């Protein structure tokens, strides 16, 4: 995988857009970006991967938007690492790279190449605490400049799951003439009170880690305990109660005793108990994330997601969605999702122009079904956008 | 309210059991207590409140068990502070203190009078990190000694909600001859993988607070940030998504701007955004708890709740429940509860001897419905246990 925060060399975008097997991280500098919440970022790099070849009239481009801690690496391509929607994009796959030119861009504020808090500011030091508040809409504006650089006028489709779905929806509303088809998977029109509440807990977990140092920790130890706790909280919400129950139940982690040993210990640490298997599993999820993600980016992107409201400044939801110019809209929900409830997808679909039916992704796993049920996502996309 | 961790003078239990209006915290010392996980506590105080008068044959006693951060203060009684089930217990109420002698005991490991981590050990210092691992079952054993001291042979009823329900269930199984009626409200037979997962996040939030100091913080600043975060996580699970959505939605806390101001700030703290109302609400919940609860007790009792499994060491759940000697069993679930799902109450009821139907508490609020819907809880108890 790409190293979080590592500088990405700018490429010549037009040449980069031709004949890609994917799996190579590229970037363009889009210059200064004015931000929705005020202020600007003086020099923004947008990192991306692409697969396939853009055709002469630029009509075969597909944008795939990643989720909160996702990256541009949708598909293995010429790399050796599987992508997060492996099997969906490639020669002969649903999104056939013999026919389509597929792009994935790293979110503004991220740590996989696009300008974020770990990026080096003009003074030669990382932004850290100086990184401004960015929104989903800001990232979409940055991505539009990437599309300009790649000479993509209008996307055949913009597709995203979870936060990627929020980004896809923002695309369809912010640039209605540039999005012909839009897929919003396991996402909704605006982050809800509960989504905000869980997000707040995650942001606090990081901010309260003393290593966070207000965001200026790049010279010292990273706030891995806080980031790990944030990930544990998030991961619970990504899975269903039933899935965790069936998979772990009350099983005990081998060699450990969750009831502790009951001894009165003179040392610090208390009578720390051993773990249940579900605790070990969440520890593992936390460990994996802290080795690949920057805590400041986690905060920045989480706060951007909290800000998600496609109707902000655009009237009612129905009014906000009215200008979308899509010939097809795919709204899909995982039926066991308890972070982005199917009812929220129904609300979105009902407010969209035309007759949009919510398609279900049948999975007991919860929200993460949008990642695990690649075949179902592929079928829905094939039917809706890639049938011919 | 009683001050967390403040010493409670022992009272003469028998005299204390006669003619109480309630609202006065009393306690008995039950001596040394051997613990399920091993080891012992050399000297245990059990704090309790009581209302009404024990009759001559000791047949009119009712035990009410509090939830995680609850206390003995079920009902105002002669005090000036409302109890957490105010209106359920008192003269002429469903649990009529003109007829019944009602007892509520503080959980072992707690901070409202019963021996816990903030209690003073034999060496004159608080237990802190030296407090041993205690279980729900340990607390029930301690409470049985309280019953002995109060000369209560068999309870007319043992009643509890949430963790109190776990304690009530443990009573019915551990001392089947001493529980004639048992009410398990918004609780289940064993803590599930998801309940353990959310509990782990809460325990970690506290342990990772540098002020926690392994549990030995009583000489310094308390780990209020960690405890507050634990409470926020817990509180989200106590409420339903629908309730939070209807109550707060995406409303902004007056005078604050959740999108921040976008300025690049040189100081620490980053571009800290203002809050949504749901964040302010959770901040308030956190603040309230840290002013009334001890972090070590929160960890100890949470870990005790994680350990809850009425079938541990007792065969299958059905086998474990077979010896209960209750003439009536009330199992009730809040229909919008997403921490203790109604399906878990159904599992418990199905495994109980006899034909036990789960009664529903109709509330959109989520788990906390067992606290807010006092009238419904009262009606169910009246029908089941207090009809005559």
Coordinates of C-alpha atoms in Angstrom, one line a residue, chain A residues 35-42 127-135 190-194 196-198 200-202 204-205 207-210 212-216 225-226 228-229 232-233 236-237 239-242 244-245 248-250 257-273 275-276 278-280 282-283 303 305-309 312 338-339 341 344, chain B residues 35-42 127-135 190-194 196-198 200-202 204-205 207-210 212-216 225-226 228-229 232-233 236-237 239-242 244-245 248-250 257-273 275-276 278-280 282-283 303 305-309 312 338-339 341 344:
Chain A
X35 CA -13.0 26.3 1.1
X36 CA -16.7 26.1 1.9
X37 CA -16.2 26.9 5.6
X38 CA -14.0 29.9 4.7
X39 CA -10.3 30.3 4.0
X40 CA -8.4 28.4 1.4
X41 CA -5.7 25.8 0.9
X42 CA -3.0 27.6 -1.2
X127 CA 0.0 21.3 8.3
X128 CA -0.9 19.5 11.5
X129 CA -3.2 21.7 13.6
X130 CA -3.1 24.3 10.9
X131 CA -5.1 22.2 8.4
X132 CA -8.4 23.9 7.8
X133 CA -11.9 22.5 8.1
X134 CA -12.8 20.8 4.8
X135 CA -16.2 19.4 3.7
X190 CA -27.1 14.1 5.2
X191 CA -25.3 12.7 8.2
X192 CA -27.8 12.0 10.9
X193 CA -27.7 12.9 14.6
X194 CA -26.6 9.3 15.5
X196 CA -22.7 12.6 14.2
X197 CA -22.8 11.2 17.7
X198 CA -20.7 8.2 16.9
X200 CA -17.9 12.8 17.8
X201 CA -16.9 9.9 20.1
X202 CA -14.2 8.9 17.5
X204 CA -12.7 12.9 20.9
X205 CA -10.9 9.6 21.3
X207 CA -8.1 14.5 20.4
X208 CA -7.9 13.3 24.0
X209 CA -4.9 11.2 23.3
X210 CA -2.0 13.2 24.8
X212 CA -2.3 14.1 19.6
X213 CA -0.8 17.4 20.9
X214 CA -3.6 19.4 19.2
X215 CA -2.6 17.9 15.9
X216 CA 1.1 18.7 15.9
X225 CA -4.2 4.7 21.2
X226 CA -6.7 7.4 20.4
X228 CA -7.2 2.8 17.7
X229 CA -10.1 3.5 20.0
X232 CA -12.9 0.2 17.5
X233 CA -16.0 2.4 18.0
X236 CA -18.7 -1.8 15.8
X237 CA -21.0 0.4 13.9
X239 CA -21.0 -4.6 11.7
X240 CA -24.4 -5.9 12.7
X241 CA -25.1 -7.2 16.2
X242 CA -26.1 -10.5 14.6
X244 CA -20.8 -10.2 15.9
X245 CA -22.9 -12.5 17.9
X248 CA -17.8 -14.3 18.3
X249 CA -20.6 -14.7 20.8
X250 CA -19.0 -14.8 24.3
X257 CA -9.2 -15.1 31.0
X258 CA -11.7 -12.3 30.8
X259 CA -12.6 -12.7 34.4
X260 CA -9.0 -11.7 35.4
X261 CA -7.4 -13.6 38.3
X262 CA -9.0 -11.7 41.1
X263 CA -5.7 -11.0 42.8
X264 CA -5.2 -7.7 44.5
X265 CA -2.2 -6.3 42.6
X266 CA 0.2 -3.8 44.1
X267 CA 1.3 -2.6 40.7
X268 CA -0.4 -0.3 38.4
X269 CA -2.8 -1.7 35.7
X270 CA -5.3 -3.0 38.2
X271 CA -6.7 -6.4 37.9
X272 CA -6.7 -6.2 34.1
X273 CA -8.7 -9.0 32.7
X275 CA -10.1 -10.6 26.5
X276 CA -13.1 -12.0 24.9
X278 CA -14.5 -9.9 20.0
X279 CA -12.1 -7.7 22.0
X280 CA -9.1 -9.3 20.4
X282 CA -11.4 -5.1 17.6
X283 CA -7.8 -4.8 18.9
X303 CA -15.6 16.0 10.5
X305 CA -18.5 13.5 6.9
X306 CA -20.3 15.0 9.9
X307 CA -20.8 18.1 7.7
X308 CA -22.3 16.0 4.9
X309 CA -25.7 17.5 4.0
X312 CA -27.0 22.7 2.9
X338 CA -27.3 0.0 11.3
X339 CA -25.1 3.0 10.6
X341 CA -30.1 2.6 7.8
X344 CA -32.3 6.7 5.1
Chain B
X35 CA -14.7 -13.8 44.7
X36 CA -15.7 -15.9 41.7
X37 CA -12.6 -15.0 39.7
X38 CA -10.4 -15.9 42.7
X39 CA -9.1 -14.0 45.7
X40 CA -11.2 -12.2 48.2
X41 CA -12.2 -8.8 49.5
X42 CA -11.2 -8.9 53.2
X127 CA -7.9 0.3 46.6
X128 CA -7.4 1.9 43.2
X129 CA -5.6 -0.5 41.0
X130 CA -5.6 -3.1 43.7
X131 CA -9.4 -3.6 43.5
X132 CA -10.0 -7.2 42.3
X133 CA -12.1 -8.3 39.4
X134 CA -15.7 -8.7 40.6
X135 CA -18.7 -10.3 38.8
X190 CA -25.5 -13.2 29.0
X191 CA -23.7 -10.1 27.7
X192 CA -23.4 -10.5 23.9
X193 CA -20.4 -9.9 21.6
X194 CA -21.7 -6.4 20.7
X196 CA -18.9 -6.6 25.2
X197 CA -17.5 -4.6 22.2
X198 CA -19.2 -1.4 23.2
X200 CA -14.5 -2.6 25.8
X201 CA -14.4 0.8 24.0
X202 CA -15.7 2.4 27.2
X204 CA -10.4 1.7 27.0
X205 CA -11.5 5.3 26.9
X207 CA -7.8 3.4 30.8
X208 CA -6.2 5.4 28.0
X209 CA -6.7 8.7 29.9
X210 CA -3.3 9.5 31.3
X212 CA -6.2 7.2 35.1
X213 CA -2.7 6.2 36.1
X214 CA -3.6 2.5 36.1
X215 CA -6.4 3.2 38.5
X216 CA -4.3 5.0 41.2
X225 CA -12.0 13.0 29.9
X226 CA -11.8 9.3 29.6
X228 CA -16.8 11.4 29.8
X229 CA -16.0 9.7 26.5
X232 CA -20.9 9.4 25.5
X233 CA -20.3 6.0 23.8
X236 CA -25.6 6.6 22.3
X237 CA -26.3 3.0 22.8
X239 CA -30.9 5.8 22.9
X240 CA -32.4 4.8 19.5
X241 CA -31.4 6.3 16.2
X242 CA -34.9 7.5 15.7
X244 CA -31.8 11.1 18.4
X245 CA -32.9 12.0 14.9
X248 CA -31.7 16.7 17.4
X249 CA -31.4 15.9 13.7
X250 CA -28.6 18.1 12.3
X257 CA -20.5 26.6 13.8
X258 CA -19.9 22.9 13.2
X259 CA -18.1 23.8 9.9
X260 CA -15.4 25.6 11.8
X261 CA -14.2 28.8 10.4
X262 CA -11.7 27.4 7.9
X263 CA -8.9 29.6 9.1
X264 CA -5.4 28.1 9.3
X265 CA -4.6 28.5 13.0
X266 CA -1.1 28.6 14.3
X267 CA -2.1 27.5 17.8
X268 CA -2.7 24.0 19.0
X269 CA -6.3 22.7 18.8
X270 CA -6.5 22.7 15.0
X271 CA -9.4 24.2 13.3
X272 CA -11.7 22.9 16.0
X273 CA -15.3 23.1 14.8
X275 CA -20.9 21.5 17.7
X276 CA -24.1 20.1 16.5
X278 CA -26.4 16.3 19.6
X279 CA -22.8 16.8 20.5
X280 CA -23.6 19.4 23.1
X282 CA -23.6 14.2 24.8
X283 CA -21.1 16.6 26.3
X303 CA -16.2 -5.5 33.4
X305 CA -21.3 -6.7 33.2
X306 CA -19.2 -8.0 30.4
X307 CA -18.8 -11.1 32.6
X308 CA -22.5 -11.5 32.9
X309 CA -23.5 -15.0 31.8
X312 CA -21.4 -19.8 33.3
X338 CA -30.7 -1.6 20.4
X339 CA -28.4 -2.5 23.2
X341 CA -32.5 -6.3 21.8
X344 CA -32.4 -11.4 23.6

